[in-house]
JSON list of C-alpha atoms in Angstrom, two decimals:
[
{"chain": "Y", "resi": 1, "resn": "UNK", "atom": "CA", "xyz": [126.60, 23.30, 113.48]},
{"chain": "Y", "resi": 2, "resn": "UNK", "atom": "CA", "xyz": [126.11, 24.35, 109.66]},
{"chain": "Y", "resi": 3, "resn": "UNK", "atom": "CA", "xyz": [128.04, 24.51, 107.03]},
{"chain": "Y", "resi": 4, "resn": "UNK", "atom": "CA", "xyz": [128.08, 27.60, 105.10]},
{"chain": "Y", "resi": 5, "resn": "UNK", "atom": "CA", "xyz": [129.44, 28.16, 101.52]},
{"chain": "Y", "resi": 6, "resn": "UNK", "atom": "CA", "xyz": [130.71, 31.15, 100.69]},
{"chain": "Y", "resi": 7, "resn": "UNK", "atom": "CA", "xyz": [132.47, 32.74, 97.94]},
{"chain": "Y", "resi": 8, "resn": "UNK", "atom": "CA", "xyz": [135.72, 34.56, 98.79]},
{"chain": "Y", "resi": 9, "resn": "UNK", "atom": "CA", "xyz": [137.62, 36.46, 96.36]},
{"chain": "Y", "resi": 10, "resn": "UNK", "atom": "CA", "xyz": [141.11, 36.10, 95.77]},
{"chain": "Y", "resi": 11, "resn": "UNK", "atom": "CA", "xyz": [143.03, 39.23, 97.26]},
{"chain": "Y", "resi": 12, "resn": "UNK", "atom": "CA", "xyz": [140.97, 37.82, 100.35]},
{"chain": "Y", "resi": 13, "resn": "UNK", "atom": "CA", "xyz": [141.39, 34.18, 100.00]},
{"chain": "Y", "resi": 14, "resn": "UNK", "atom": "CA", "xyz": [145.52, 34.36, 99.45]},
{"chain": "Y", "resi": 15, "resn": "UNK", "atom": "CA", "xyz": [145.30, 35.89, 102.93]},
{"chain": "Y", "resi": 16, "resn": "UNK", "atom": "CA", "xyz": [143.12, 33.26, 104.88]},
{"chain": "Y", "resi": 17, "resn": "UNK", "atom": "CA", "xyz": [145.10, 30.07, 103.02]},
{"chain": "Y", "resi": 18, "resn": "UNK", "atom": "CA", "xyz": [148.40, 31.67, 104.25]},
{"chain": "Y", "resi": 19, "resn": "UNK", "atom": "CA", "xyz": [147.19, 31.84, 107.91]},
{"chain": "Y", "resi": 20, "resn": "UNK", "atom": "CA", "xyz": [147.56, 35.85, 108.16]},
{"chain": "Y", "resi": 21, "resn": "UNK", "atom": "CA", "xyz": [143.63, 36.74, 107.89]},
{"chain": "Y", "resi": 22, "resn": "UNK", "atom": "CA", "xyz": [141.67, 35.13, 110.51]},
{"chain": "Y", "resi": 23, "resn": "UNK", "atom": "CA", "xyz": [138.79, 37.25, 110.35]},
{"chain": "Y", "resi": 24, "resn": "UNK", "atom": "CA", "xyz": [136.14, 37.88, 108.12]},
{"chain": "Y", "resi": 25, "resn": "UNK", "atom": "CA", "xyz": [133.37, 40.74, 107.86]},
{"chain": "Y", "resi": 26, "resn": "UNK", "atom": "CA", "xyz": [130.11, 39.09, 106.50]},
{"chain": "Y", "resi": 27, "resn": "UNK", "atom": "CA", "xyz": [126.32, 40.01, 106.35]},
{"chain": "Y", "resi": 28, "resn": "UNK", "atom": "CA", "xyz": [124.24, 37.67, 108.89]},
{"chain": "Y", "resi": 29, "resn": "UNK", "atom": "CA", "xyz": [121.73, 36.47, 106.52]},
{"chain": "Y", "resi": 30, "resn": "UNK", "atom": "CA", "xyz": [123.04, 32.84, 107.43]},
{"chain": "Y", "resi": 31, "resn": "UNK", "atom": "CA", "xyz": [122.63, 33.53, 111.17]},
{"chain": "Y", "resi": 32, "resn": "UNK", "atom": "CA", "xyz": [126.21, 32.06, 111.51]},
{"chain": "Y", "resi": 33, "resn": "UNK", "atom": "CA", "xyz": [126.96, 30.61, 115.02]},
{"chain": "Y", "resi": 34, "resn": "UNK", "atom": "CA", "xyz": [129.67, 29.60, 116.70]},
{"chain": "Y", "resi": 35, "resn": "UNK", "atom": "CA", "xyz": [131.29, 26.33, 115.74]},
{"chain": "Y", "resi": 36, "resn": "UNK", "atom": "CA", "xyz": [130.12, 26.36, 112.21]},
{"chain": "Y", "resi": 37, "resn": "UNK", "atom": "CA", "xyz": [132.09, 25.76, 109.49]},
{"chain": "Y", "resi": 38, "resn": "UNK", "atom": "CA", "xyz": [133.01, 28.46, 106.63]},
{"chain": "Y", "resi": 39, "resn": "UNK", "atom": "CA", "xyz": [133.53, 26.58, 103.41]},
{"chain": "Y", "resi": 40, "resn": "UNK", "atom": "CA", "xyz": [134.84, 29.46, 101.32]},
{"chain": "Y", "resi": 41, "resn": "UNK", "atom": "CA", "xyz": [135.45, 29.21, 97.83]},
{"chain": "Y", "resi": 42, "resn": "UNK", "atom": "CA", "xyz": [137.88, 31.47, 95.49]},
{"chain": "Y", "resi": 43, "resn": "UNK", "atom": "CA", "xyz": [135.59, 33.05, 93.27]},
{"chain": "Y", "resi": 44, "resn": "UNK", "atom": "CA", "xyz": [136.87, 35.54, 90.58]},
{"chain": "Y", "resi": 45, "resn": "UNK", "atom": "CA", "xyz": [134.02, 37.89, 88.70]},
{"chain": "Y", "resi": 46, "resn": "UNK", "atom": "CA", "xyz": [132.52, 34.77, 86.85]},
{"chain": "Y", "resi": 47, "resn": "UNK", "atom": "CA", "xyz": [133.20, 31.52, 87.85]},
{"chain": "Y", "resi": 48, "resn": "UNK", "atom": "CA", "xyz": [134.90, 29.72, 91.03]},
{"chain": "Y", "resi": 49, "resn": "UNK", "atom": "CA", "xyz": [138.56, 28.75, 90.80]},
{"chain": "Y", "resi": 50, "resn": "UNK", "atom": "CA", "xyz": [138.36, 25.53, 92.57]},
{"chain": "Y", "resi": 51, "resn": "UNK", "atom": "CA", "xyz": [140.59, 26.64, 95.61]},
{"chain": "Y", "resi": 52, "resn": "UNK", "atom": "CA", "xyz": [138.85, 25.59, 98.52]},
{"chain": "Y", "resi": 53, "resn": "UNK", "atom": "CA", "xyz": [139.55, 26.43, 102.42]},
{"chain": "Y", "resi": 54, "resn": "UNK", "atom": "CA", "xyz": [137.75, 25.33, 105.51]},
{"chain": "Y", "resi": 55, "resn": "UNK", "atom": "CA", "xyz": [137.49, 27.33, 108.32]},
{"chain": "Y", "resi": 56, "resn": "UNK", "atom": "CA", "xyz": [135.81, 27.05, 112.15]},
{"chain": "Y", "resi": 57, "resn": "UNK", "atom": "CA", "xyz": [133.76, 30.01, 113.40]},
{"chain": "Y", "resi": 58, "resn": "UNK", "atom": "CA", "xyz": [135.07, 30.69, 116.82]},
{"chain": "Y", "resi": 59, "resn": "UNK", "atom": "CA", "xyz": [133.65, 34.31, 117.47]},
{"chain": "Y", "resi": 60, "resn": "UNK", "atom": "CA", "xyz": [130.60, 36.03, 115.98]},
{"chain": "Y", "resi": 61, "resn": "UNK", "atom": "CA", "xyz": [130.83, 39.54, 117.32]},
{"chain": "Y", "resi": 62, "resn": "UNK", "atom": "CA", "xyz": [127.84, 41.71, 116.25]},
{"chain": "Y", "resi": 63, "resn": "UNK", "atom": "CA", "xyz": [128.75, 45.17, 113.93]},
{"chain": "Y", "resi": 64, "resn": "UNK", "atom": "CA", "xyz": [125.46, 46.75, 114.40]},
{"chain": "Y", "resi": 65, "resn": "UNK", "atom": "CA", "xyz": [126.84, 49.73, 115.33]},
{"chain": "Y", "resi": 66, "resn": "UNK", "atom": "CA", "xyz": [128.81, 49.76, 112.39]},
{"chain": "Y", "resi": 67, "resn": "UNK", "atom": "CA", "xyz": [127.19, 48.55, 109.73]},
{"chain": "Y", "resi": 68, "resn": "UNK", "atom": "CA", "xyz": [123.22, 46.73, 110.43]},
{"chain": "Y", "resi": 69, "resn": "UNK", "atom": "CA", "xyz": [123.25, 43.43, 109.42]},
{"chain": "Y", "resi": 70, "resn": "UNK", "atom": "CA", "xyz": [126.90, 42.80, 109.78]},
{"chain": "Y", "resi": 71, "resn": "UNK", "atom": "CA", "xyz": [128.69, 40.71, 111.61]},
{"chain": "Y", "resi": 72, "resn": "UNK", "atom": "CA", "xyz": [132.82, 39.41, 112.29]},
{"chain": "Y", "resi": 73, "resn": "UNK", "atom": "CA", "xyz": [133.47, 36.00, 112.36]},
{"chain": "Y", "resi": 74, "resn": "UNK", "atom": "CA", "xyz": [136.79, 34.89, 113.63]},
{"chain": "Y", "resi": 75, "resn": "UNK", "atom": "CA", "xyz": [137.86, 31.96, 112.84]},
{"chain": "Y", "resi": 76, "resn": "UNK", "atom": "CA", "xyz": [140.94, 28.54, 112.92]},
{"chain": "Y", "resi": 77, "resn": "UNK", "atom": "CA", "xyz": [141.21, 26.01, 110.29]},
{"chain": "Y", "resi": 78, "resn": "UNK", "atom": "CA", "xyz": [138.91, 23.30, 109.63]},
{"chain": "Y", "resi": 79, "resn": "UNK", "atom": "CA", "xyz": [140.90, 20.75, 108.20]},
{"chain": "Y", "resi": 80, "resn": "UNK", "atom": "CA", "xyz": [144.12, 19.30, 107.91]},
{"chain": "Y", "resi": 81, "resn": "UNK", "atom": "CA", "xyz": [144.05, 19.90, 103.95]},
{"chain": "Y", "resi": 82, "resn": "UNK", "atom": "CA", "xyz": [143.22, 22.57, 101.59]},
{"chain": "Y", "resi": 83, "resn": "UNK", "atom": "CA", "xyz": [142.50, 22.88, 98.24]},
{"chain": "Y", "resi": 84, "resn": "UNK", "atom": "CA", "xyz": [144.50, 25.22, 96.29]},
{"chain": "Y", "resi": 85, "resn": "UNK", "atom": "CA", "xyz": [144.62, 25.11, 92.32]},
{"chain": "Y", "resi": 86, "resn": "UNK", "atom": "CA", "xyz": [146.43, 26.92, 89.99]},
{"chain": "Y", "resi": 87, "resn": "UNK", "atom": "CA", "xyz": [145.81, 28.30, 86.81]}
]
């Protein structure tokens, strides 16, 4: 199991923190695997927010056919917190 760290923008993260996006379309230069762990981190153009949200890979389904090099990750919550700021 890894942990990966990812940045996430926010019309993307608002989705995954309120439980209504639990997918994500990422390039496999991490070789994600099931069972690791998506740190993803609000970042807007320049800087990260410091909203934070942990999520569990459950699924890596190949998009090859799609788009080479890209894969879907499903995914379930982590943790039982989150890190949400506000500015």
């Amino acid at each position: 199991m890894k942990i990966h760290q990812l940045k996430i923008l926010p019309e993307h993260f608002d989705p995954v923190f309120q439980g209504i996006k639990t997918s994500e379309v990422r390039y496999n230069d991490r070789q994600f695997q099931v069972g690791d762990v998506l740190e993803l981190k609000e970042w807007i153009p320049d800087r990260f927010t410091g909203s934070k949200l942990w999520r569990t890979v459950l699924h890596v389904a190949d998009l090859n056919d799609f788009k080479e090099g890209y894969v879907l990750l499903s995914m379930r919550p982590s943790f039982s917190y989150e890190i949400r700021t506000t500015d």
